[in-house]
Tab-separated table of C-alpha atoms and ligand atoms in Angstrom:
chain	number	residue	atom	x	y	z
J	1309	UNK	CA	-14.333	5.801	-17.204
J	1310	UNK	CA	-12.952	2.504	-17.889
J	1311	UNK	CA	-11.031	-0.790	-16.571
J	1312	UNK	CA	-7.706	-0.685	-16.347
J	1313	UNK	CA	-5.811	-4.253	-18.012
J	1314	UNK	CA	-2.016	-4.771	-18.270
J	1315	UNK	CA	-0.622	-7.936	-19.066
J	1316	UNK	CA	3.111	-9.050	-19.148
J	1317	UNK	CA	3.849	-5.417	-18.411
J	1318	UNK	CA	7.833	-5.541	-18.042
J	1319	UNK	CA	10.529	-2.721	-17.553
J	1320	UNK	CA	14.350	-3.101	-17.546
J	1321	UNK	CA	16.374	0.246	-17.836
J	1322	UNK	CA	19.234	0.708	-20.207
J	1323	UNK	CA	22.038	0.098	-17.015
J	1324	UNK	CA	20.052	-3.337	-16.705
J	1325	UNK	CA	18.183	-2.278	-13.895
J	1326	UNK	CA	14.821	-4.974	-14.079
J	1327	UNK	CA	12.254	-2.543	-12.302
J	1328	UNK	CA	9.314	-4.500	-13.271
J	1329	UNK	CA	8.807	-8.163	-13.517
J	1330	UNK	CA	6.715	-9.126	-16.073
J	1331	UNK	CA	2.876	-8.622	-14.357
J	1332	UNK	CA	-0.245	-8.797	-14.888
J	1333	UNK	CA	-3.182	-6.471	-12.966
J	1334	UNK	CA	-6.938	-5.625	-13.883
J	1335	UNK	CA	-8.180	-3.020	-12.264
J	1336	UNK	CA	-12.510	-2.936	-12.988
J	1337	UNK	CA	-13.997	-0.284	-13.989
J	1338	UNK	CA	-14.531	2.311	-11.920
J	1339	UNK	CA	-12.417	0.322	-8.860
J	1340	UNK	CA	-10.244	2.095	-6.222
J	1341	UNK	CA	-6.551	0.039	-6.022
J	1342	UNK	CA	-3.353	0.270	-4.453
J	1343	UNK	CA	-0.034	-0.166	-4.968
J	1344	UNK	CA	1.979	-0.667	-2.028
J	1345	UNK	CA	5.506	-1.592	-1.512
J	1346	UNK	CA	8.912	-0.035	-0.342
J	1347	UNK	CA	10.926	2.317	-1.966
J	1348	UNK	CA	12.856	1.559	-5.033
J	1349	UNK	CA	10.261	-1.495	-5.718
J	1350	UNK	CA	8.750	-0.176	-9.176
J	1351	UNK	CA	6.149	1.419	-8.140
J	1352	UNK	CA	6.556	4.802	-10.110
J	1353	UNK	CA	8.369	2.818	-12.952
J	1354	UNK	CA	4.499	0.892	-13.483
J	1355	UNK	CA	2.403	4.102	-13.320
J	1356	UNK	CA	4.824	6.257	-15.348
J	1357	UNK	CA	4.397	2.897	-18.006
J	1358	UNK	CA	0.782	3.225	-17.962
J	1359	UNK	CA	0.927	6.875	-18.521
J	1360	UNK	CA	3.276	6.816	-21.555
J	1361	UNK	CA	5.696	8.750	-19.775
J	1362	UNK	CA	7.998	5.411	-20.044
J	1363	UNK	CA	8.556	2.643	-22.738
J	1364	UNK	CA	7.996	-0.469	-21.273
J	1365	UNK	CA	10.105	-3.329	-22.505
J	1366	UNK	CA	7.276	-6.256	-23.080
J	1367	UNK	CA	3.922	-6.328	-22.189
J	1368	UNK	CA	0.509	-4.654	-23.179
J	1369	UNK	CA	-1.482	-2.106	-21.340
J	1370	UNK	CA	-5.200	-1.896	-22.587
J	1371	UNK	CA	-7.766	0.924	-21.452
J	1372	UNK	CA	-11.265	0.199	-22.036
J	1373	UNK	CA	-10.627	-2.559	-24.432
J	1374	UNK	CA	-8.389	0.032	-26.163
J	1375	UNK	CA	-4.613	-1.109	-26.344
J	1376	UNK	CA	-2.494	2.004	-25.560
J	1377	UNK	CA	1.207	1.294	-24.627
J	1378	UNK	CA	1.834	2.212	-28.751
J	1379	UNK	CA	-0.164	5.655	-28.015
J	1380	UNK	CA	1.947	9.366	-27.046
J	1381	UNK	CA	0.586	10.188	-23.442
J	1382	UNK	CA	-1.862	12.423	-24.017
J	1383	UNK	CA	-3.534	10.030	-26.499
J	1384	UNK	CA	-4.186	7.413	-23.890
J	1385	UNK	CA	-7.001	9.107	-21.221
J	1386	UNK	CA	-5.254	8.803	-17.810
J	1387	UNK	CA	-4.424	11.508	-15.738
J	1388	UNK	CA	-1.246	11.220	-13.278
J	1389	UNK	CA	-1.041	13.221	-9.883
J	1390	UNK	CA	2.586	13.446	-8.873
J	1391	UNK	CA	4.070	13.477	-5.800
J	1392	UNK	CA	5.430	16.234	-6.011
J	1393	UNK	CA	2.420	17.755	-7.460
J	1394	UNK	CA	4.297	19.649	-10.384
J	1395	UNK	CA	2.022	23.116	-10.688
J	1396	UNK	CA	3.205	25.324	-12.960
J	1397	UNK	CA	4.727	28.269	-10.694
J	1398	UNK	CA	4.038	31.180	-12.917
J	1399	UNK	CA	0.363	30.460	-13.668
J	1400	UNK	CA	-2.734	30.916	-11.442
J	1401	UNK	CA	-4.484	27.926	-9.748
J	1402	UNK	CA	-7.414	29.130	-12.307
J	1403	UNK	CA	-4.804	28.524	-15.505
J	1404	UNK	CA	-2.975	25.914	-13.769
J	1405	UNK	CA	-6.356	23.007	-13.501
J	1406	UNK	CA	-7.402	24.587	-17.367
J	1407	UNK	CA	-3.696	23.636	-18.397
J	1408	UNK	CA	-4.655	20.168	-19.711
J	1409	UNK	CA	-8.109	21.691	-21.244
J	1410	UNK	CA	-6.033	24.594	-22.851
J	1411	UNK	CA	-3.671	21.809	-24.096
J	1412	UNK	CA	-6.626	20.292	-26.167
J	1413	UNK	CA	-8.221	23.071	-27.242
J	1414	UNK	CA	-11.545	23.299	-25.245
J	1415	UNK	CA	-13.257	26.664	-25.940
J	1416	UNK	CA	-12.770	29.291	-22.917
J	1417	UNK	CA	-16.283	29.086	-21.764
J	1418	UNK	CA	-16.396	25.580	-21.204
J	1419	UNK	CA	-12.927	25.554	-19.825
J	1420	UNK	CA	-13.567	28.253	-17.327
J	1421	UNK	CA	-17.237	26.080	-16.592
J	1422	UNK	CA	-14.973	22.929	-15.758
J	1423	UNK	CA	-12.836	24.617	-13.393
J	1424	UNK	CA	-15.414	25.820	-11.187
J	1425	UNK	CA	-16.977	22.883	-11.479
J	1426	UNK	CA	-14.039	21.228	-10.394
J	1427	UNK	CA	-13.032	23.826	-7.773
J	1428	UNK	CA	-15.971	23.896	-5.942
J	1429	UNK	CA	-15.977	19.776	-5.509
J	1430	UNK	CA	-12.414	20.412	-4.186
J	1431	UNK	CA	-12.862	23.215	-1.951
J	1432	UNK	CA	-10.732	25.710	-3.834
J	1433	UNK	CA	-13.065	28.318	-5.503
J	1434	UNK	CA	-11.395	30.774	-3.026
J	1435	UNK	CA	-7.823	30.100	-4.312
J	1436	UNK	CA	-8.283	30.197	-8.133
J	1437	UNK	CA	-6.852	33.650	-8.654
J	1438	UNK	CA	-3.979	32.374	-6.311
J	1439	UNK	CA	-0.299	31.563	-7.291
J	1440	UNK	CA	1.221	28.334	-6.060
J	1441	UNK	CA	4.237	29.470	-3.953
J	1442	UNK	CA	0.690	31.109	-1.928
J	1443	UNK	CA	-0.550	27.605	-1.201
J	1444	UNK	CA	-0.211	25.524	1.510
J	1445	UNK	CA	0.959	21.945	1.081
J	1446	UNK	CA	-2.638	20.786	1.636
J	1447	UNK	CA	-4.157	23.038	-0.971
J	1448	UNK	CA	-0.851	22.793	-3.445
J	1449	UNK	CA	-2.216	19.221	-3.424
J	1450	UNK	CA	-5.900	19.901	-4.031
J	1451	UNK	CA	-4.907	21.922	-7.457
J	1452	UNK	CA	-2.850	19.025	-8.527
J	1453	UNK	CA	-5.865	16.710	-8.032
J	1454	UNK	CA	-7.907	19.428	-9.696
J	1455	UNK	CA	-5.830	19.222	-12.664
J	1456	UNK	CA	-6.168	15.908	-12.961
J	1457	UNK	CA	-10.208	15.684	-12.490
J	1458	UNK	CA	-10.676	18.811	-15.134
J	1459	UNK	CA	-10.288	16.354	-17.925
J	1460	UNK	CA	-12.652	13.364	-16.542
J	1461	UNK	CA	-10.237	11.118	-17.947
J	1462	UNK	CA	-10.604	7.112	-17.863
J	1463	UNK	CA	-8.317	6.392	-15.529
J	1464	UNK	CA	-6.856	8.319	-12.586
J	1465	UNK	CA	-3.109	7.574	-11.783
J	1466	UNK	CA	-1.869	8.971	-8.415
J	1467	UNK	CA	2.118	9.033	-6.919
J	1468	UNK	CA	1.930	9.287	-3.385
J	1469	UNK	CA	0.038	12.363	-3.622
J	1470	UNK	CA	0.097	12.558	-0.021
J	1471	UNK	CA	3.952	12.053	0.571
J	1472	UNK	CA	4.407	15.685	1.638
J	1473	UNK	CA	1.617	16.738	4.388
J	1474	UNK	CA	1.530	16.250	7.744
J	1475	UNK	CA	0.342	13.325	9.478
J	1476	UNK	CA	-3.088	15.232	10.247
J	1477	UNK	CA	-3.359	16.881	7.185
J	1478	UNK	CA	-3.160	13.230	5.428
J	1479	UNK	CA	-5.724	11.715	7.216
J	1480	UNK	CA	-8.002	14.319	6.131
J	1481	UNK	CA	-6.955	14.151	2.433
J	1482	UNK	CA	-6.822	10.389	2.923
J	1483	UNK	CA	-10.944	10.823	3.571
J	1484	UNK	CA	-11.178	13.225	0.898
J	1485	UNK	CA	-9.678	11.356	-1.945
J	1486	UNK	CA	-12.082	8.704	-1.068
J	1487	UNK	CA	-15.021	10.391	-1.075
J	1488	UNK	CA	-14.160	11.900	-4.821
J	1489	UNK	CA	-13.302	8.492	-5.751
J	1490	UNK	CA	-17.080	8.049	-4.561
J	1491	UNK	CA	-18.041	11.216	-6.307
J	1492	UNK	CA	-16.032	11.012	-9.968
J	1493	UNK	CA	-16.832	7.138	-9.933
J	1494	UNK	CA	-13.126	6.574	-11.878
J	1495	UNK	CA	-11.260	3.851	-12.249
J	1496	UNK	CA	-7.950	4.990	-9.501
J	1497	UNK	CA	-4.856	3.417	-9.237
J	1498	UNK	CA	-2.962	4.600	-6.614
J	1499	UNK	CA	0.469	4.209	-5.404
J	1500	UNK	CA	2.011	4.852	-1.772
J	1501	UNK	CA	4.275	2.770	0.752
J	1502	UNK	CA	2.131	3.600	3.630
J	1503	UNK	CA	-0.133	0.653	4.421
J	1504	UNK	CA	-2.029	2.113	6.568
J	1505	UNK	CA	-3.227	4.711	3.429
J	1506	UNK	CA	-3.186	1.262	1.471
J	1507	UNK	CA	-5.391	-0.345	3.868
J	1508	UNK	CA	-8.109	2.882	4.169
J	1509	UNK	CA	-8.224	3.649	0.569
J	1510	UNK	CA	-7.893	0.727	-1.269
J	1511	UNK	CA	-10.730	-1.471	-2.694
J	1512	UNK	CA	-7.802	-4.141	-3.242
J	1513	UNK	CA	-3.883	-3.599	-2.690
J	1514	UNK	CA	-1.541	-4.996	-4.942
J	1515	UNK	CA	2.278	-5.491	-2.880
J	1516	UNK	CA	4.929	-5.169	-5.120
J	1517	UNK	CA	8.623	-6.288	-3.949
J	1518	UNK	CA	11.817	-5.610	-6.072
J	1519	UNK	CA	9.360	-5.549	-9.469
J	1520	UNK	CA	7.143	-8.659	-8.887
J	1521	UNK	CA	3.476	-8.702	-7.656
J	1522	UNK	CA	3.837	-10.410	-4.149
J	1523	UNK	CA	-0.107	-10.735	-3.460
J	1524	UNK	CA	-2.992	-8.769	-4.717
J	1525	UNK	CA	-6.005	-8.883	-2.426
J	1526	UNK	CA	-8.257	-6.813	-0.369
J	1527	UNK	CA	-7.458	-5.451	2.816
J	1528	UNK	CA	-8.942	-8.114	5.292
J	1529	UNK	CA	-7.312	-11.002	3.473
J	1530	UNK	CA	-4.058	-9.490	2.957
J	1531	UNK	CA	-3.759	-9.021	6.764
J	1532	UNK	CA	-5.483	-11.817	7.772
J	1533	UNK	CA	-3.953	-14.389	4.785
J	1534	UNK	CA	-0.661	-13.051	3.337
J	1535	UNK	CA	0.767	-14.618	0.675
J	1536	UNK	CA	4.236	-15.131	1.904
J	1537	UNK	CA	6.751	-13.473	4.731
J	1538	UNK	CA	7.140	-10.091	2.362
J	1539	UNK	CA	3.650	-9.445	2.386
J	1540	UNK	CA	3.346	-10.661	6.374
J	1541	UNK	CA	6.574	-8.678	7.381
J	1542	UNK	CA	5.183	-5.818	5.292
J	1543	UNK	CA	1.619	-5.153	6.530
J	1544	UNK	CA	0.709	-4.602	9.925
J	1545	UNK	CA	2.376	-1.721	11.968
J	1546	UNK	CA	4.753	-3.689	13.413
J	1547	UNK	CA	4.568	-6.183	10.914
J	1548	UNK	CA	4.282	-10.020	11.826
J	1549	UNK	CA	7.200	-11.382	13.699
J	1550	UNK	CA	8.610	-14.165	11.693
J	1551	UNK	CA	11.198	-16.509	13.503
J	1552	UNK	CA	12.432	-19.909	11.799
J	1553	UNK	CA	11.193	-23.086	13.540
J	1554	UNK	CA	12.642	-26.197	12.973
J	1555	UNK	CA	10.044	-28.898	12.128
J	1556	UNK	CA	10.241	-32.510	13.264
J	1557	UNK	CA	7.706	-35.800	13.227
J	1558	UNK	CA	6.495	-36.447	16.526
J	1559	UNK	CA	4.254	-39.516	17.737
J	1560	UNK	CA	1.050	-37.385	17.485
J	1561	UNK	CA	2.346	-35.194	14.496
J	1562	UNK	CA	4.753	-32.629	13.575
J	1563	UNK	CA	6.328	-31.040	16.227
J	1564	UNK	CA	7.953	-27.242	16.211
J	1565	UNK	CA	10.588	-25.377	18.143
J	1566	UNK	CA	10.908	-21.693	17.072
J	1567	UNK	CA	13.406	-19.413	19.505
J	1568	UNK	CA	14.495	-22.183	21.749
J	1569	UNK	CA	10.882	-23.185	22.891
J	1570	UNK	CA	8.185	-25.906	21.542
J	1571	UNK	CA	5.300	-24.837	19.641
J	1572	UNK	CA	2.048	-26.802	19.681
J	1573	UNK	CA	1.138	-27.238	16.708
J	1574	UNK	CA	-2.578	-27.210	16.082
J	1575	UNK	CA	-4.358	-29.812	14.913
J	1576	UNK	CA	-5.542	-27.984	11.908
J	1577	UNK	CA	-2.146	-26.926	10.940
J	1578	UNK	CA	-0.676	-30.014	11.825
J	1579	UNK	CA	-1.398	-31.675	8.130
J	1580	UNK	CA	-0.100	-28.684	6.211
J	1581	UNK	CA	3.265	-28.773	8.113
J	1582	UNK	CA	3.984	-33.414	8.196
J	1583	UNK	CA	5.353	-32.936	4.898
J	1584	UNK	CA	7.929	-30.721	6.249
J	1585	UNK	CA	9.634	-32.977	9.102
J	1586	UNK	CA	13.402	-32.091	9.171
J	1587	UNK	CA	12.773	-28.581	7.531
J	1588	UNK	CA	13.116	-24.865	8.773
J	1589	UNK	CA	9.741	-23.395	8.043
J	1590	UNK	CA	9.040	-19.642	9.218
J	1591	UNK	CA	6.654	-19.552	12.345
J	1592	UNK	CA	4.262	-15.912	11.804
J	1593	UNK	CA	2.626	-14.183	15.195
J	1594	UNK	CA	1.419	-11.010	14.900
J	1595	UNK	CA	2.762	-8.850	17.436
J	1596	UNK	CA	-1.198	-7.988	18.364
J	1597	UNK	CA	-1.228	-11.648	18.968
J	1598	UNK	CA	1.315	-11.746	21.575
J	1599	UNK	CA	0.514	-11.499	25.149
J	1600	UNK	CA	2.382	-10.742	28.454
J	1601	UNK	CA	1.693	-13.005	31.719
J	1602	UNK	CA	1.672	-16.384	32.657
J	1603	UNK	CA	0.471	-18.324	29.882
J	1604	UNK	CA	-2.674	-20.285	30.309
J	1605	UNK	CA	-3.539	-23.863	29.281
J	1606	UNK	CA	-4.139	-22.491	25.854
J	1607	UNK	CA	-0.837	-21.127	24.869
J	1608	UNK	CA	0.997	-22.867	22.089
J	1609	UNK	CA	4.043	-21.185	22.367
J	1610	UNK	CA	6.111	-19.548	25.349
J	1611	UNK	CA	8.961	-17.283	24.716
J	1612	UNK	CA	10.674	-14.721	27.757
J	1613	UNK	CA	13.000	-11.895	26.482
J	1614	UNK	CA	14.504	-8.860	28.266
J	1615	UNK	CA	12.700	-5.871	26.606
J	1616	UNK	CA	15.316	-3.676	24.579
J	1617	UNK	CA	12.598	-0.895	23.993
J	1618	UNK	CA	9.196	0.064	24.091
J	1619	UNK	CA	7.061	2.366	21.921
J	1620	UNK	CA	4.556	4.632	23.629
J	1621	UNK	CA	1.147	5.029	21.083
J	1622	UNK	CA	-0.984	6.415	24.514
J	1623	UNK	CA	-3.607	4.023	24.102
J	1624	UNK	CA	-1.079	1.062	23.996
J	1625	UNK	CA	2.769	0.490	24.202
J	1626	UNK	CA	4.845	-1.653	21.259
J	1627	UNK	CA	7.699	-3.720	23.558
J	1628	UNK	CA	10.515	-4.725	21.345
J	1629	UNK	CA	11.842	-8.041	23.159
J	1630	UNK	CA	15.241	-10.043	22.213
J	1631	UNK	CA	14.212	-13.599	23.097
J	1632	UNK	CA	17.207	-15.715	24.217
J	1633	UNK	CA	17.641	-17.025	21.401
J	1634	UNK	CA	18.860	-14.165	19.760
J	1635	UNK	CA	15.056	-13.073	18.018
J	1636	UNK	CA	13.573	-9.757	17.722
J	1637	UNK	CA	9.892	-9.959	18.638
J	1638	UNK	CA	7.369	-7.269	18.917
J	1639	UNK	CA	4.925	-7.482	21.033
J	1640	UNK	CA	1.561	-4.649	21.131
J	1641	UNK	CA	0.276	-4.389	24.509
J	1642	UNK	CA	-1.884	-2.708	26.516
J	1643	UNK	CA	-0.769	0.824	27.528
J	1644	UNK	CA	-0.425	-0.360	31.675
J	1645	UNK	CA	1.599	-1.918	33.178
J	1646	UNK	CA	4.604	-0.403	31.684
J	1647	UNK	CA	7.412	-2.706	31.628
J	1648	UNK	CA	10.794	-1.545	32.680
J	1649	UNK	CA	13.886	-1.432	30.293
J	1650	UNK	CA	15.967	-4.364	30.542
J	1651	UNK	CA	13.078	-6.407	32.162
J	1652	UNK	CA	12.081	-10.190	31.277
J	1653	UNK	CA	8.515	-10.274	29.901
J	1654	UNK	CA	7.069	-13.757	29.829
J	1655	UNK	CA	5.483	-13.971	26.155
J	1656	UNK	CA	2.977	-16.502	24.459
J	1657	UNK	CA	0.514	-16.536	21.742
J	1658	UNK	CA	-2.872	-19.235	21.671
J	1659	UNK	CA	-3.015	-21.510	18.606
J	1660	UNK	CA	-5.152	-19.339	16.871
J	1661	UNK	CA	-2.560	-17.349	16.501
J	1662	UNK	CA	-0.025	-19.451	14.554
J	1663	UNK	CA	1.074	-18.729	10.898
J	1664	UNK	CA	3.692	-20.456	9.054
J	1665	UNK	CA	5.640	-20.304	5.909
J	1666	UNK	CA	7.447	-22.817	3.805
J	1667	UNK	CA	10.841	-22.851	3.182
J	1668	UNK	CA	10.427	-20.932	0.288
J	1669	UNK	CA	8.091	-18.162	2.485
J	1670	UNK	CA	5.094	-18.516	0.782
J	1671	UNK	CA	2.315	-19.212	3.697
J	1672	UNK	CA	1.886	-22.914	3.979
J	1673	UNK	CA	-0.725	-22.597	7.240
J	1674	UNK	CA	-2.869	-19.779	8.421
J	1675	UNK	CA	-5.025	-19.752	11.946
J	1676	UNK	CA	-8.214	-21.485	11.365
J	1677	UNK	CA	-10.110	-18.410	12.258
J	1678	UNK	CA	-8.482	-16.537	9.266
J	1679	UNK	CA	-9.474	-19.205	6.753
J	1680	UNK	CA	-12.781	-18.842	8.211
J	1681	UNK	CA	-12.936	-15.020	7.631
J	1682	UNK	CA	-12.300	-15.218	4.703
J	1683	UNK	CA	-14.891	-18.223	3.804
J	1684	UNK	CA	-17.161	-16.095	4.989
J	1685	UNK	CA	-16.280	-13.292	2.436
G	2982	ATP	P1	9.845	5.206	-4.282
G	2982	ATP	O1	8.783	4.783	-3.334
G	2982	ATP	O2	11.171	5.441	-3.609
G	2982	ATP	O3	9.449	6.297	-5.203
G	2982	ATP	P2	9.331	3.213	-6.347
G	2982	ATP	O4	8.738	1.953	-5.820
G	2982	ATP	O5	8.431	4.181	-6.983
G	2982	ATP	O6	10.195	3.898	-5.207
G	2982	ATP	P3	10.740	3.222	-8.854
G	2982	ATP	O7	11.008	4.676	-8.882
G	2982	ATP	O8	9.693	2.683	-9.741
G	2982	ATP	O9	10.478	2.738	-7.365
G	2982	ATP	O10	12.131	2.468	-9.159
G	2982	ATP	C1	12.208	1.062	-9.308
G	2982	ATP	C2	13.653	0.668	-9.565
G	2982	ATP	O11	14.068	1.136	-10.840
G	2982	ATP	C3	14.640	1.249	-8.575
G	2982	ATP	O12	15.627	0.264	-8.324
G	2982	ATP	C4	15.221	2.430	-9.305
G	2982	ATP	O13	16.532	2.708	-8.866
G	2982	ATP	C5	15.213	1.941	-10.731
G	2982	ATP	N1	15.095	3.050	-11.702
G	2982	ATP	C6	14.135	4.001	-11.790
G	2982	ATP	N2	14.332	4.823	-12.832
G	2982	ATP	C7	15.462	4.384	-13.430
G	2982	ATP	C8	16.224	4.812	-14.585
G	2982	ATP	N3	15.812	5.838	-15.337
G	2982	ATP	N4	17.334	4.111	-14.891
G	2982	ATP	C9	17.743	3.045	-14.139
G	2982	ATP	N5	17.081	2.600	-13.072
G	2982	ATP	C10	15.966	3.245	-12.711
């Protein structure tokens, strides 16, 4: 096993297309990260670069001190799980994880050692003599992994292996690919747009947006500190409501309106936002932070809107709200009482709930309580 280093990594295709920004990512030895970020925001192009499978167009990529973006794929030590898994149809699960060992040469005996070996830590002795197309989805995707442990190579790349199971069945891999993380002790970088698989498996999460590294953090901070709106709009299911709030200098500070109502600005916040008198800044709640009622003395911001549509989740209800002001707001409440469609719901959130961005959405001011969270790290 070994770290992971790329520095400057770039990629622009031949049509001009700049899939990767130049970055710059260490992943320790022996660490479990994440890639997150939308479709179409480089994620494949930056694994498929570390495996050799792509030429990147400036940069480095180093494995264990080694420097490898010169070397032909199977020269480098990573294995890549695909999405898609990519068995090999016409050969048996058994020949299908010995592919890569048959591909170098390892003796029969020790081949056929390493497959069991890696078959029984997967679950799959039962299946070896099986074909593919006689696989489930859940066990298509245990050879694929099997393939790539066989090998014990120094890094582990992996393409939303998950992408193609069923919600249950993910969660269970989800645990599963942990625990061999745990297991294997290899250095895993994994890719996926579903932060909530981010947020379980990874050790740190890197968010990519349109080729450049937004924020790369662990999962507490990244919720509870985000970088800029991307990150904050991003993570968190909904993400954070953002609404523009127009700034001004008041007797006893800056003052805020966001959606037609005043925000209080707390005291702690109040320095990182004077420079910004006369500005629009980006005012953050999370929609967890909202609440529905008469607000008390402690609310810092008050906003009613008819509720266009509510999620059911069972335990508790997501109420989509159109402020009137125009805004979108989600609010997550508890599951009773159920408001009615086309009903006003009287929203606020307490000062510890405030985020807010600068002009240029990077976060300017987070609640105090996240800044102490993370202190306490
Ligand atoms: P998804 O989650 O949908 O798989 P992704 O984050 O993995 O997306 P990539 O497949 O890395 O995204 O693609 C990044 C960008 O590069 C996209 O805009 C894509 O259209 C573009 N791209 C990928 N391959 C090529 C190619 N061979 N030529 C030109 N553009 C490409």
């Amino acid at each position: 096993m070994a770290e992971l280093r790329l520095a400057g990594l770039a990629k622009r295709f031949p049509d001009g297309t700049e899939a990767l920004a130049p970055l710059d990512l260490e992943v320790p030895d022996g660490a479990f990260y994440v890639l997150l970020g939308p479709s179409g925001c480089g994620k494949t192009t930056l694994l498929r670069l570390i495996a050799g499978l792509e030429t990147p167009t400036a940069g480095e990529i180093r494995i264990g001190g080694r420097r490898v973006d010169g070397l032909p794929p199977q020269a480098r030590d990573v294995a890549m799980v695909f999405q898609d898994y990519a068995l090999y149809p016409h050969l048996s699960v058994r020949d299908n994880i010995a592919f890569p060992l048959r591909m170098r040469r390892v003796p029969r005996a020790e081949r056929e050692r390493r497959v069991r070996e890696v078959a029984r830590l997967l679950g799959i002795e039962a299946l070896l003599g099986r074909r593919p197309r006689e696989l489930s989805g859940g066990q298509r995707q245990r050879v694929a992994m099997g393939r790539a442990l066989v090998r014990a190579p120094a890094v582990f790349l992996m393409d939303e292996p998950l992408s193609n199971l069923d919600a249950r069945l993910r969660i269970g891999m989800r645990a599963e690919i942990a625990a061999l993380h745990r297991r294997t002790g290899g250095t895993f970088l994994y890719v996926t747009h579903d932060q909530a698989e981010a947020m379980t498996l990874g050790e740190r999460i890197a968010v990519l947006d349109r080729g450049r590294l937004r924020q790369l953090a662990d999962p507490d901070t990244l919720y509870a500190r985000p970088a800029d709106v991307f990150v904050a709009g991003f993570v968190g299911s909904p993400g954070m409501n953002l609404v523009p709030a127009r700034v001004r200098a008041g007797p006893a500070g800056p003052e805020a309106e966001a959606a037609g109502a005043p925000v209080a600005v707390p005291a702690e916040q109040a320095g990182a936002l004077a420079p910004y008198a006369g500005a629009t800044l980006t005012l953050g709640v999370r929609p967890e932070a909202l609440r529905v009622g008469p607000a008390g003395e402690g609310a810092a911001w008050r906003v009613a809107g008819r509720c266009e549509a509510l999620e059911r989740l069972g335990h508790e209800q997501v109420a989509w709200v159109r402020t009137g002001a125009g805004e979108r707001l989600a609010a997550r409440l508890p599951a009773r009482p159920r408001p009615a469609p086309g009903e006003t719901l009287p929203l606020w959130a307490p000062p510890g709930a405030l985020y807010w961005f600068g002009p240029d959405g990077r976060l300017l001011a987070a609640p105090a309580a996240a800044d102490a969270a993370r202190a306490g790290r």
